[in-house]
Amino acid sequence: TTTGGYLEGPGTVTIASAASLVVPSSDGLIVTGGQLVNQGTATLDSSAILWIASGATVTNSGSLTMDLSSDINGDGFCDTGVFDNTGTLDVAPGASQTAYFGSQSDTCGLTVNNTGKVKFASGTLEVNNGTTLEVNTGSSFSGSGTLSDLATVVFHATVSIATLQVSGSAVFNAAASVPALALDHGTISGSGSLT
């Protein structure tokens, strides 16, 4: 369990497969350089923030749960880091609640590369302000939650999402199936297809 603080590079810190990392409610963990690799079980409790600075990468190859109002974001000085999900991301903020990629209040942004599973246990995952979510080959979405795009989501893989809300830019370079689509001043483009 961390109560906030910094992980500074250029090395790699690995959470082993039998270990866990918990960022408690209203705390933050800032990765300012190097890599943080989660092979075990990680949890961002309610309102916890994982900041990733420019030049730093956080990789989830295990399991990471995002609770109510938790946030994975570029650091607070407008550096844009990278979050790679190759494992399982459990979005579990609660019914009618939200977890976030990117800040709600600034445009610092984040690059998110997904080749893993995104499981919606409940609620919404919102892609915010300057953040780009790259949905790559190997990606899958399950559950009845919502992916809300207020920034940029690029689909390079064939996926199905229960509900997609687009207020930003959605680029479909592959096929996507969306049973429920909400457009609010957003743009849809790309060479792929949207069903």
Coordinates of N, CA, C and O in Angstrom, one line a residue:
T1 N 0.9 -1.2 0.0 CA 0.0 0.0 0.0 C 0.9 1.2 0.0 O 1.8 1.3 0.8
T2 N 0.6 2.2 -0.9 CA 1.3 3.4 -0.9 C 0.5 4.5 -0.3 O -0.8 4.5 -0.4
T3 N 1.1 5.5 0.4 CA 0.3 6.6 0.8 C 0.8 7.9 0.1 O 0.9 9.0 0.6
G4 N 1.1 7.6 -1.2 CA 1.6 8.7 -2.0 C 3.1 8.7 -2.2 O 3.8 8.0 -1.4
G5 N 3.6 9.5 -3.1 CA 5.0 9.7 -3.2 C 5.4 9.5 -4.7 O 4.6 9.5 -5.6
Y6 N 6.7 9.3 -4.9 CA 7.3 9.3 -6.2 C 8.1 8.0 -6.5 O 8.7 7.5 -5.6
L7 N 8.0 7.5 -7.7 CA 8.9 6.5 -8.2 C 9.7 7.2 -9.3 O 9.1 7.7 -10.3
E8 N 11.0 7.3 -9.1 CA 11.9 8.0 -10.1 C 12.7 7.0 -10.8 O 13.2 6.0 -10.2
G9 N 13.0 7.2 -12.1 CA 13.7 6.4 -13.0 C 15.2 6.5 -12.8 O 15.7 7.2 -11.9
P10 N 15.9 5.9 -13.8 CA 15.5 5.3 -15.0 C 15.2 3.8 -15.0 O 15.0 3.2 -16.0
G11 N 15.2 3.2 -13.8 CA 15.1 1.7 -13.8 C 13.6 1.3 -13.9 O 12.7 2.0 -14.2
T12 N 13.4 0.0 -13.5 CA 12.1 -0.7 -13.6 C 11.8 -1.2 -12.2 O 12.6 -1.9 -11.6
V13 N 10.5 -0.9 -11.8 CA 10.0 -1.5 -10.5 C 8.9 -2.4 -11.0 O 8.0 -2.0 -11.7
T14 N 9.0 -3.7 -10.5 CA 8.0 -4.7 -10.9 C 7.2 -5.2 -9.7 O 7.8 -5.6 -8.7
I15 N 5.9 -5.1 -9.8 CA 5.0 -5.7 -8.8 C 4.8 -7.2 -9.2 O 4.2 -7.5 -10.3
A16 N 5.4 -8.1 -8.5 CA 5.4 -9.5 -8.9 C 4.0 -10.1 -8.9 O 3.1 -9.6 -8.3
S17 N 3.9 -11.2 -9.6 CA 2.6 -11.8 -9.8 C 1.8 -12.2 -8.5 O 0.6 -12.2 -8.5
A18 N 2.6 -12.5 -7.4 CA 1.9 -12.8 -6.2 C 1.8 -11.6 -5.2 O 1.3 -11.7 -4.1
A19 N 2.2 -10.4 -5.7 CA 2.1 -9.2 -4.9 C 1.0 -8.3 -5.3 O 0.3 -8.5 -6.3
S20 N 0.8 -7.2 -4.5 CA -0.3 -6.3 -4.8 C 0.2 -4.9 -4.5 O 1.1 -4.6 -3.7
L21 N -0.4 -3.9 -5.2 CA -0.2 -2.5 -5.0 C -1.6 -1.8 -4.8 O -2.5 -2.0 -5.6
V22 N -1.7 -1.1 -3.8 CA -2.9 -0.3 -3.5 C -2.6 1.2 -3.3 O -1.7 1.5 -2.5
V23 N -3.2 2.0 -4.1 CA -3.1 3.5 -3.9 C -4.4 3.9 -3.2 O -5.5 3.8 -3.8
P24 N -4.3 4.2 -1.9 CA -5.6 4.5 -1.2 C -6.3 5.7 -1.6 O -5.8 6.6 -2.3
S25 N -7.5 5.8 -1.1 CA -8.4 6.9 -1.4 C -7.8 8.3 -1.2 O -7.1 8.5 -0.2
S26 N -7.9 9.1 -2.2 CA -7.5 10.5 -2.2 C -6.0 10.7 -2.1 O -5.5 11.7 -1.8
D27 N -5.2 9.6 -2.4 CA -3.8 9.7 -2.5 C -3.3 9.6 -3.9 O -4.1 9.3 -4.8
G28 N -2.0 9.8 -4.1 CA -1.5 9.8 -5.5 C -0.1 9.1 -5.5 O 0.6 9.2 -4.5
L29 N 0.2 8.4 -6.6 CA 1.5 7.9 -6.9 C 2.0 8.5 -8.2 O 1.3 8.4 -9.2
I30 N 3.2 9.1 -8.1 CA 3.7 9.8 -9.3 C 4.9 9.0 -9.8 O 5.9 8.8 -9.1
V31 N 4.9 8.5 -11.1 CA 6.0 7.8 -11.7 C 6.7 8.9 -12.6 O 6.1 9.3 -13.6
T32 N 7.9 9.3 -12.2 CA 8.5 10.4 -12.9 C 9.6 9.9 -13.9 O 10.1 10.8 -14.7
G33 N 9.9 8.7 -14.0 CA 10.8 8.2 -14.9 C 10.9 6.7 -14.9 O 10.4 6.0 -13.9
G34 N 11.5 6.0 -15.9 CA 11.6 4.6 -15.9 C 10.3 3.9 -16.1 O 9.4 4.5 -16.8
Q35 N 10.1 2.7 -15.5 CA 8.9 1.9 -15.7 C 8.4 1.4 -14.4 O 9.2 1.0 -13.5
L36 N 7.1 1.3 -14.3 CA 6.4 0.6 -13.2 C 5.6 -0.5 -13.9 O 4.8 -0.2 -14.8
V37 N 5.9 -1.8 -13.6 CA 5.2 -2.9 -14.2 C 4.4 -3.7 -13.2 O 5.0 -4.1 -12.2
N38 N 3.1 -3.8 -13.4 CA 2.3 -4.5 -12.5 C 2.0 -5.9 -13.1 O 1.3 -6.0 -14.1
Q39 N 2.6 -7.0 -12.5 CA 2.3 -8.3 -12.9 C 1.3 -9.0 -11.9 O 0.9 -10.1 -12.2
G40 N 1.0 -8.3 -10.8 CA 0.2 -8.8 -9.8 C -1.2 -8.2 -9.8 O -1.9 -8.1 -10.8
T41 N -1.6 -7.7 -8.6 CA -3.0 -7.1 -8.5 C -2.8 -5.7 -8.0 O -2.1 -5.5 -7.0
A42 N -3.3 -4.7 -8.7 CA -3.2 -3.3 -8.3 C -4.6 -2.7 -8.2 O -5.6 -3.2 -8.9
T43 N -4.8 -1.8 -7.3 CA -6.1 -1.1 -7.1 C -5.9 0.4 -6.9 O -5.0 0.8 -6.1
L44 N -6.6 1.2 -7.7 CA -6.7 2.6 -7.4 C -8.0 2.8 -6.7 O -9.1 2.7 -7.3
D45 N -7.9 3.1 -5.3 CA -9.1 3.3 -4.5 C -9.8 4.6 -4.9 O -9.3 5.3 -5.8
S46 N -11.0 4.9 -4.3 CA -11.7 6.0 -4.7 C -10.9 7.3 -4.7 O -10.2 7.6 -3.7
S47 N -11.0 8.1 -5.8 CA -10.3 9.4 -5.9 C -8.8 9.3 -5.9 O -8.1 10.3 -5.9
A48 N -8.2 8.1 -6.0 CA -6.7 7.9 -6.1 C -6.3 8.3 -7.5 O -7.0 8.1 -8.5
I49 N -5.0 8.8 -7.6 CA -4.5 9.2 -8.9 C -3.2 8.5 -9.1 O -2.3 8.6 -8.3
L50 N -3.0 8.0 -10.3 CA -1.7 7.5 -10.8 C -1.2 8.4 -11.8 O -1.8 8.5 -12.9
W51 N -0.2 9.3 -11.5 CA 0.4 10.2 -12.4 C 1.6 9.6 -13.1 O 2.4 9.0 -12.5
I52 N 1.6 9.8 -14.5 CA 2.8 9.3 -15.2 C 3.4 10.4 -16.0 O 2.8 11.0 -16.9
A53 N 4.6 10.7 -15.7 CA 5.3 11.8 -16.3 C 5.9 11.5 -17.6 O 6.0 10.3 -18.0
S54 N 6.2 12.5 -18.4 CA 6.9 12.3 -19.7 C 8.1 11.5 -19.6 O 8.9 11.7 -18.7
G55 N 8.3 10.5 -20.5 CA 9.4 9.6 -20.4 C 9.2 8.4 -19.5 O 10.1 7.5 -19.5
A56 N 8.1 8.3 -18.7 CA 7.8 7.2 -17.9 C 6.7 6.4 -18.5 O 5.9 6.9 -19.2
T57 N 6.8 5.1 -18.2 CA 5.7 4.1 -18.6 C 5.3 3.3 -17.5 O 6.1 2.8 -16.7
V58 N 4.0 3.1 -17.4 CA 3.4 2.2 -16.5 C 2.7 1.1 -17.3 O 1.9 1.4 -18.2
T59 N 3.0 -0.2 -17.0 CA 2.5 -1.3 -17.7 C 1.7 -2.2 -16.8 O 2.2 -2.6 -15.8
N60 N 0.4 -2.5 -17.1 CA -0.4 -3.4 -16.4 C -0.5 -4.7 -17.2 O -1.1 -4.8 -18.2
S61 N 0.3 -5.7 -16.7 CA 0.2 -7.0 -17.4 C -0.5 -8.0 -16.4 O -0.7 -9.2 -16.8
G62 N -0.9 -7.5 -15.3 CA -1.7 -8.3 -14.3 C -3.1 -7.8 -14.3 O -3.8 -7.8 -15.3
S63 N -3.6 -7.5 -13.1 CA -5.0 -7.0 -12.9 C -4.9 -5.6 -12.2 O -4.2 -5.5 -11.2
L64 N -5.6 -4.6 -12.8 CA -5.7 -3.3 -12.2 C -7.2 -2.9 -12.1 O -7.9 -2.9 -13.1
T65 N -7.6 -2.6 -10.9 CA -9.0 -2.1 -10.6 C -9.0 -0.6 -10.4 O -8.3 -0.1 -9.6
M66 N -10.0 0.0 -11.1 CA -10.2 1.5 -11.0 C -11.5 1.7 -10.2 O -12.6 1.4 -10.8
D67 N -11.4 2.3 -9.0 CA -12.6 2.6 -8.3 C -13.2 4.0 -8.6 O -12.6 4.7 -9.4
L68 N -14.2 4.4 -7.8 CA -14.9 5.6 -8.0 C -14.0 6.8 -8.1 O -13.1 7.0 -7.2
S69 N -14.0 7.6 -9.2 CA -13.3 8.8 -9.4 C -11.8 8.6 -9.4 O -11.0 9.6 -9.3
S70 N -11.3 7.4 -9.6 CA -9.9 7.2 -9.7 C -9.4 7.6 -11.1 O -10.2 7.7 -12.0
D71 N -8.1 7.9 -11.2 CA -7.6 8.6 -12.4 C -6.2 8.1 -12.7 O -5.4 8.1 -11.9
I72 N -6.0 7.7 -14.0 CA -4.7 7.5 -14.5 C -4.4 8.7 -15.4 O -5.1 8.9 -16.4
N73 N -3.3 9.4 -15.2 CA -3.2 10.7 -15.8 C -1.7 11.1 -16.1 O -0.8 10.5 -15.4
G74 N -1.5 12.0 -17.0 CA -0.1 12.6 -17.1 C 0.1 13.4 -15.9 O -0.9 13.7 -15.1
D75 N 1.4 13.6 -15.5 CA 1.6 14.3 -14.2 C 1.1 15.7 -14.2 O 0.7 16.3 -15.2
G76 N 1.0 16.3 -13.1 CA 0.4 17.6 -12.9 C 1.1 18.8 -13.5 O 0.6 19.9 -13.4
F77 N 2.3 18.5 -14.1 CA 3.0 19.6 -14.7 C 2.9 19.5 -16.2 O 3.8 20.0 -17.0
C78 N 1.9 18.9 -16.7 CA 1.6 18.8 -18.1 C 2.6 18.0 -18.9 O 2.8 18.2 -20.1
D79 N 3.2 17.0 -18.2 CA 4.0 16.0 -18.9 C 3.1 14.9 -19.3 O 2.2 14.5 -18.6
T80 N 3.3 14.3 -20.5 CA 2.4 13.2 -21.0 C 3.2 11.9 -20.9 O 4.2 11.7 -21.6
G81 N 2.7 11.0 -20.0 CA 3.3 9.7 -19.9 C 2.6 8.7 -20.7 O 1.7 9.0 -21.5
V82 N 3.0 7.4 -20.5 CA 2.4 6.3 -21.3 C 1.9 5.2 -20.3 O 2.6 4.8 -19.4
F83 N 0.6 4.8 -20.5 CA 0.1 3.7 -19.8 C -0.2 2.6 -20.8 O -1.0 2.8 -21.7
D84 N 0.4 1.4 -20.6 CA 0.1 0.2 -21.4 C -0.7 -0.8 -20.6 O -0.2 -1.2 -19.6
N85 N -1.8 -1.2 -21.2 CA -2.6 -2.3 -20.6 C -2.5 -3.5 -21.5 O -3.0 -3.5 -22.5
T86 N -1.8 -4.5 -21.0 CA -1.7 -5.8 -21.7 C -2.4 -6.9 -20.9 O -2.4 -8.0 -21.3
G87 N -2.8 -6.5 -19.7 CA -3.5 -7.5 -18.8 C -5.0 -7.2 -18.7 O -5.6 -7.1 -19.8
T88 N -5.5 -7.1 -17.5 CA -7.0 -6.9 -17.3 C -7.2 -5.6 -16.5 O -6.6 -5.4 -15.4
L89 N -7.9 -4.7 -17.1 CA -8.3 -3.4 -16.5 C -9.8 -3.6 -16.0 O -10.7 -3.7 -16.9
D90 N -10.0 -3.6 -14.7 CA -11.4 -3.7 -14.2 C -11.9 -2.3 -13.8 O -11.3 -1.6 -12.9
V91 N -12.9 -1.8 -14.6 CA -13.5 -0.5 -14.4 C -14.7 -0.8 -13.4 O -15.7 -1.3 -13.8
A92 N -14.5 -0.3 -12.2 CA -15.5 -0.6 -11.2 C -15.8 0.6 -10.3 O -15.7 0.5 -9.0
P93 N -16.2 1.8 -10.9 CA -16.5 2.9 -10.0 C -17.8 2.9 -9.3 O -18.1 3.7 -8.4
G94 N -18.7 2.0 -9.7 CA -20.0 1.9 -9.2 C -21.0 2.4 -10.2 O -20.7 3.1 -11.1
A95 N -22.3 2.0 -10.0 CA -23.4 2.3 -10.9 C -23.5 3.8 -11.0 O -23.4 4.5 -10.0
S96 N -23.6 4.3 -12.3 CA -23.7 5.8 -12.5 C -22.5 6.6 -12.1 O -22.6 7.8 -11.9
Q97 N -21.4 6.0 -11.9 CA -20.2 6.6 -11.4 C -19.1 6.5 -12.5 O -19.2 5.7 -13.5
T98 N -17.9 7.2 -12.3 CA -16.9 7.3 -13.4 C -15.5 7.1 -12.8 O -15.2 7.5 -11.7
A99 N -14.7 6.5 -13.6 CA -13.2 6.4 -13.5 C -12.6 7.1 -14.7 O -13.3 7.2 -15.7
Y100 N -11.4 7.6 -14.6 CA -10.9 8.5 -15.7 C -9.5 8.1 -16.2 O -8.6 7.6 -15.5
F101 N -9.3 8.3 -17.5 CA -8.0 8.4 -18.2 C -7.9 9.9 -18.5 O -8.6 10.4 -19.2
G102 N -6.9 10.5 -17.9 CA -6.7 11.9 -18.2 C -7.4 12.8 -17.2 O -8.4 12.4 -16.6
S103 N -7.0 14.0 -17.0 CA -7.5 14.9 -16.0 C -8.9 15.5 -16.5 O -9.1 15.8 -17.7
Q104 N -9.8 15.7 -15.5 CA -11.0 16.4 -15.8 C -10.8 17.9 -15.9 O -11.7 18.6 -16.4
S105 N -9.7 18.5 -15.4 CA -9.6 19.9 -15.2 C -8.5 20.6 -16.0 O -8.4 21.8 -16.1
D106 N -7.6 19.8 -16.7 CA -6.6 20.4 -17.5 C -6.4 19.6 -18.8 O -7.1 18.6 -19.0
T107 N -5.5 20.0 -19.7 CA -5.3 19.3 -21.0 C -4.0 18.6 -21.1 O -3.4 18.5 -22.1
C108 N -3.4 18.2 -19.9 CA -2.1 17.6 -20.0 C -2.1 16.3 -20.8 O -1.2 16.1 -21.5
G109 N -3.1 15.4 -20.6 CA -3.2 14.3 -21.4 C -2.4 13.1 -21.0 O -1.6 13.1 -20.0
L110 N -2.5 12.0 -21.8 CA -1.9 10.7 -21.5 C -2.0 9.9 -22.8 O -2.9 10.1 -23.5
T111 N -1.0 9.0 -23.0 CA -1.1 8.1 -24.1 C -1.4 6.7 -23.5 O -0.7 6.2 -22.6
V112 N -2.5 6.1 -23.9 CA -2.9 4.8 -23.4 C -2.9 3.8 -24.5 O -3.6 4.0 -25.5
N113 N -2.1 2.8 -24.4 CA -2.0 1.7 -25.4 C -2.7 0.5 -24.8 O -2.2 -0.1 -23.8
N114 N -3.8 0.0 -25.4 CA -4.5 -1.1 -24.9 C -4.4 -2.3 -25.9 O -4.7 -2.2 -27.0
T115 N -3.8 -3.4 -25.4 CA -3.9 -4.7 -26.1 C -4.5 -5.8 -25.2 O -4.4 -7.0 -25.5
G116 N -5.0 -5.4 -24.1 CA -5.5 -6.3 -23.1 C -7.0 -6.2 -23.0 O -7.7 -5.8 -23.9
K117 N -7.5 -6.7 -21.8 CA -9.0 -6.7 -21.6 C -9.4 -5.5 -20.7 O -8.7 -5.1 -19.8
V118 N -10.5 -4.9 -21.1 CA -11.2 -3.9 -20.3 C -12.5 -4.5 -19.9 O -13.4 -4.7 -20.7
K119 N -12.7 -4.7 -18.6 CA -13.9 -5.3 -18.0 C -14.7 -4.2 -17.3 O -14.2 -3.6 -16.3
F120 N -15.9 -3.9 -17.8 CA -16.7 -3.0 -17.1 C -17.6 -3.7 -16.0 O -18.6 -4.3 -16.4
A121 N -17.1 -3.6 -14.8 CA -17.9 -4.2 -13.7 C -19.1 -3.3 -13.4 O -20.2 -3.7 -13.1
S122 N -18.9 -2.0 -13.6 CA -20.0 -1.0 -13.4 C -19.5 0.4 -13.9 O -18.3 0.6 -14.0
G123 N -20.4 1.3 -14.2 CA -20.1 2.7 -14.4 C -19.4 2.9 -15.8 O -19.6 2.2 -16.7
T124 N -18.7 4.0 -15.8 CA -18.1 4.6 -17.0 C -16.6 4.8 -16.9 O -16.1 5.2 -15.8
L125 N -15.9 4.6 -18.0 CA -14.5 5.0 -18.1 C -14.5 6.1 -19.1 O -14.8 6.0 -20.2
E126 N -14.0 7.3 -18.6 CA -14.0 8.5 -19.4 C -12.6 8.9 -19.8 O -11.7 9.0 -19.0
V127 N -12.5 9.1 -21.1 CA -11.2 9.5 -21.7 C -11.2 11.0 -21.9 O -12.0 11.5 -22.6
N128 N -10.3 11.7 -21.1 CA -10.4 13.1 -21.0 C -9.3 13.9 -21.6 O -8.2 13.4 -21.8
N129 N -9.5 15.2 -21.9 CA -8.6 16.3 -22.1 C -7.2 15.9 -22.6 O -6.3 15.7 -21.8
G130 N -7.0 15.8 -23.9 CA -5.7 15.6 -24.5 C -5.2 14.2 -24.4 O -4.1 13.9 -24.9
T131 N -6.0 13.3 -23.9 CA -5.6 11.9 -23.8 C -5.9 11.2 -25.1 O -7.0 11.4 -25.7
T132 N -5.1 10.2 -25.5 CA -5.3 9.4 -26.6 C -5.4 7.9 -26.2 O -4.4 7.5 -25.6
L133 N -6.5 7.2 -26.4 CA -6.6 5.8 -26.1 C -6.5 5.1 -27.5 O -7.3 5.3 -28.4
E134 N -5.4 4.3 -27.6 CA -5.2 3.5 -28.8 C -5.7 2.0 -28.5 O -5.2 1.3 -27.6
V135 N -6.7 1.6 -29.2 CA -7.3 0.3 -29.0 C -6.7 -0.6 -30.1 O -7.1 -0.6 -31.2
N136 N -5.7 -1.4 -29.6 CA -4.9 -2.2 -30.6 C -5.3 -3.6 -30.6 O -6.1 -4.1 -29.8
T137 N -4.7 -4.4 -31.6 CA -5.0 -5.8 -31.7 C -4.8 -6.5 -30.4 O -3.8 -6.3 -29.7
G138 N -5.7 -7.4 -30.1 CA -5.7 -8.1 -28.8 C -6.6 -7.5 -27.8 O -6.9 -8.1 -26.7
S139 N -7.1 -6.3 -28.0 CA -8.1 -5.6 -27.1 C -9.4 -6.3 -27.1 O -9.9 -6.8 -28.1
S140 N -10.0 -6.3 -25.9 CA -11.4 -6.7 -25.8 C -12.1 -5.9 -24.7 O -11.5 -5.5 -23.7
F141 N -13.4 -5.7 -24.9 CA -14.2 -5.0 -23.9 C -15.4 -5.9 -23.5 O -16.0 -6.5 -24.4
S142 N -15.7 -6.0 -22.2 CA -16.8 -6.8 -21.8 C -17.5 -6.0 -20.7 O -17.0 -5.1 -20.1
G143 N -18.7 -6.5 -20.4 CA -19.6 -5.8 -19.4 C -20.5 -4.8 -20.0 O -20.4 -4.5 -21.2
S144 N -21.4 -4.3 -19.2 CA -22.4 -3.3 -19.7 C -22.1 -1.9 -19.4 O -22.9 -1.0 -19.6
G145 N -20.8 -1.5 -19.1 CA -20.5 -0.2 -18.8 C -20.3 0.7 -20.1 O -20.5 0.2 -21.2
T146 N -19.9 1.9 -19.9 CA -19.8 2.9 -20.9 C -18.3 3.4 -21.1 O -17.6 3.7 -20.1
L147 N -17.9 3.5 -22.4 CA -16.6 4.2 -22.7 C -17.0 5.5 -23.2 O -17.7 5.7 -24.2
S148 N -16.6 6.6 -22.5 CA -17.0 7.9 -22.8 C -15.7 8.7 -23.4 O -14.7 8.8 -22.7
D149 N -15.8 9.1 -24.6 CA -14.7 9.7 -25.3 C -14.9 11.2 -25.4 O -15.6 11.7 -26.2
L150 N -14.1 11.9 -24.5 CA -14.1 13.4 -24.6 C -12.8 13.9 -25.2 O -12.6 15.1 -25.3
A151 N -11.9 13.0 -25.7 CA -10.6 13.4 -26.2 C -10.5 12.6 -27.6 O -11.1 13.0 -28.5
T152 N -9.6 11.6 -27.6 CA -9.4 10.8 -28.8 C -9.3 9.3 -28.5 O -8.5 8.9 -27.7
V153 N -10.1 8.5 -29.2 CA -10.0 7.1 -29.2 C -9.8 6.6 -30.6 O -10.5 7.0 -31.5
V154 N -8.7 5.8 -30.8 CA -8.4 5.3 -32.1 C -8.5 3.8 -32.1 O -7.8 3.1 -31.3
F155 N -9.4 3.2 -32.9 CA -9.6 1.8 -33.0 C -8.8 1.2 -34.1 O -9.1 1.4 -35.3
H156 N -7.8 0.4 -33.7 CA -7.0 -0.3 -34.7 C -7.4 -1.8 -34.7 O -6.8 -2.6 -35.4
A157 N -8.3 -2.2 -33.9 CA -8.7 -3.6 -33.7 C -10.2 -3.7 -33.8 O -11.0 -2.8 -33.5
T158 N -10.7 -4.9 -34.2 CA -12.1 -5.2 -34.2 C -12.6 -5.5 -32.8 O -12.1 -6.4 -32.1
V159 N -13.5 -4.7 -32.3 CA -14.0 -4.8 -30.9 C -15.5 -4.5 -30.8 O -16.1 -4.0 -31.8
S160 N -16.1 -4.9 -29.7 CA -17.5 -4.6 -29.4 C -17.5 -4.0 -28.1 O -16.9 -4.5 -27.1
I161 N -18.2 -2.8 -28.0 CA -18.4 -2.1 -26.7 C -19.8 -1.9 -26.5 O -20.6 -1.5 -27.4
A162 N -20.3 -2.1 -25.2 CA -21.7 -2.0 -24.9 C -22.3 -0.7 -25.2 O -23.3 -0.5 -25.9
T163 N -21.6 0.4 -24.7 CA -22.0 1.8 -24.9 C -20.8 2.6 -25.2 O -19.9 2.6 -24.4
L164 N -20.9 3.4 -26.3 CA -19.8 4.4 -26.6 C -20.4 5.8 -26.7 O -21.4 6.0 -27.4
Q165 N -19.9 6.7 -25.9 CA -20.3 8.1 -26.0 C -19.2 8.9 -26.6 O -18.0 8.8 -26.1
V166 N -19.4 9.6 -27.7 CA -18.4 10.4 -28.3 C -18.7 11.9 -28.3 O -19.6 12.3 -28.9
S167 N -17.9 12.6 -27.5 CA -17.9 14.0 -27.5 C -16.6 14.6 -28.0 O -16.4 15.8 -28.2
G168 N -15.6 13.7 -28.3 CA -14.3 14.1 -28.8 C -14.2 13.5 -30.2 O -15.1 13.7 -31.0
S169 N -13.1 12.8 -30.4 CA -12.8 12.2 -31.8 C -12.7 10.7 -31.7 O -11.8 10.2 -30.9
A170 N -13.4 10.0 -32.4 CA -13.3 8.5 -32.5 C -12.9 8.2 -33.9 O -13.5 8.5 -34.9
V171 N -11.7 7.5 -34.0 CA -11.2 7.1 -35.3 C -11.3 5.6 -35.4 O -10.7 4.9 -34.7
F172 N -12.0 5.1 -36.4 CA -12.2 3.7 -36.6 C -11.3 3.3 -37.8 O -11.7 3.5 -39.0
N173 N -10.2 2.6 -37.5 CA -9.3 2.1 -38.6 C -9.6 0.6 -38.7 O -8.8 -0.1 -39.4
A174 N -10.5 0.0 -37.9 CA -10.9 -1.4 -38.0 C -12.4 -1.4 -37.7 O -13.1 -0.4 -37.7
A175 N -13.0 -2.6 -37.6 CA -14.4 -2.7 -37.4 C -14.7 -2.6 -35.9 O -14.0 -3.1 -35.1
A176 N -15.8 -1.9 -35.6 CA -16.3 -1.9 -34.2 C -17.8 -2.0 -34.2 O -18.5 -1.6 -35.1
S177 N -18.3 -2.8 -33.2 CA -19.7 -3.0 -33.0 C -20.1 -2.3 -31.7 O -19.6 -2.6 -30.7
V178 N -21.1 -1.4 -31.8 CA -21.5 -0.6 -30.7 C -23.1 -0.7 -30.6 O -23.7 0.0 -31.4
P179 N -23.6 -1.5 -29.7 CA -25.1 -1.5 -29.6 C -25.7 -0.2 -29.2 O -26.8 0.1 -29.6
A180 N -25.0 0.6 -28.4 CA -25.5 1.9 -28.1 C -24.5 3.0 -28.3 O -23.4 2.9 -27.8
L181 N -24.8 4.0 -29.2 CA -23.9 5.1 -29.5 C -24.5 6.4 -29.2 O -25.7 6.6 -29.6
A182 N -23.8 7.3 -28.5 CA -24.3 8.6 -28.2 C -23.3 9.6 -28.8 O -22.1 9.5 -28.4
L183 N -23.7 10.5 -29.6 CA -22.8 11.5 -30.2 C -23.2 12.9 -29.7 O -24.4 13.2 -29.7
D184 N -22.3 13.6 -29.1 CA -22.5 15.0 -28.6 C -21.4 15.9 -29.1 O -20.4 16.0 -28.4
H185 N -21.5 16.5 -30.3 CA -20.5 17.3 -30.9 C -19.2 16.6 -31.1 O -18.2 17.2 -31.2
G186 N -19.3 15.3 -31.2 CA -18.1 14.5 -31.5 C -17.9 14.3 -33.0 O -18.7 14.6 -33.8
T187 N -16.7 13.7 -33.4 CA -16.4 13.4 -34.8 C -16.1 11.9 -34.9 O -15.4 11.4 -34.0
I188 N -16.5 11.3 -35.9 CA -16.2 9.9 -36.3 C -15.5 9.9 -37.6 O -16.0 10.5 -38.6
S189 N -14.4 9.3 -37.7 CA -13.6 9.2 -38.9 C -12.9 7.9 -39.0 O -13.0 7.0 -38.1
G190 N -12.1 7.7 -40.1 CA -11.2 6.5 -40.2 C -11.6 5.7 -41.4 O -12.6 5.9 -42.1
S191 N -10.8 4.6 -41.7 CA -11.0 3.8 -42.9 C -11.7 2.5 -42.5 O -12.0 1.7 -43.4
G192 N -12.1 2.3 -41.2 CA -12.8 1.1 -40.8 C -14.3 1.2 -40.9 O -14.8 2.1 -41.6
S193 N -15.0 0.4 -40.1 CA -16.4 0.5 -40.0 C -17.0 0.5 -38.6 O -16.3 0.0 -37.7
L194 N -18.1 1.1 -38.5 CA -18.8 1.2 -37.2 C -20.2 0.6 -37.4 O -21.0 1.1 -38.2
T195 N -20.5 -0.4 -36.7 CA -21.9 -1.0 -36.7 C -22.6 -0.7 -35.4 O -22.1 -1.0 -34.4

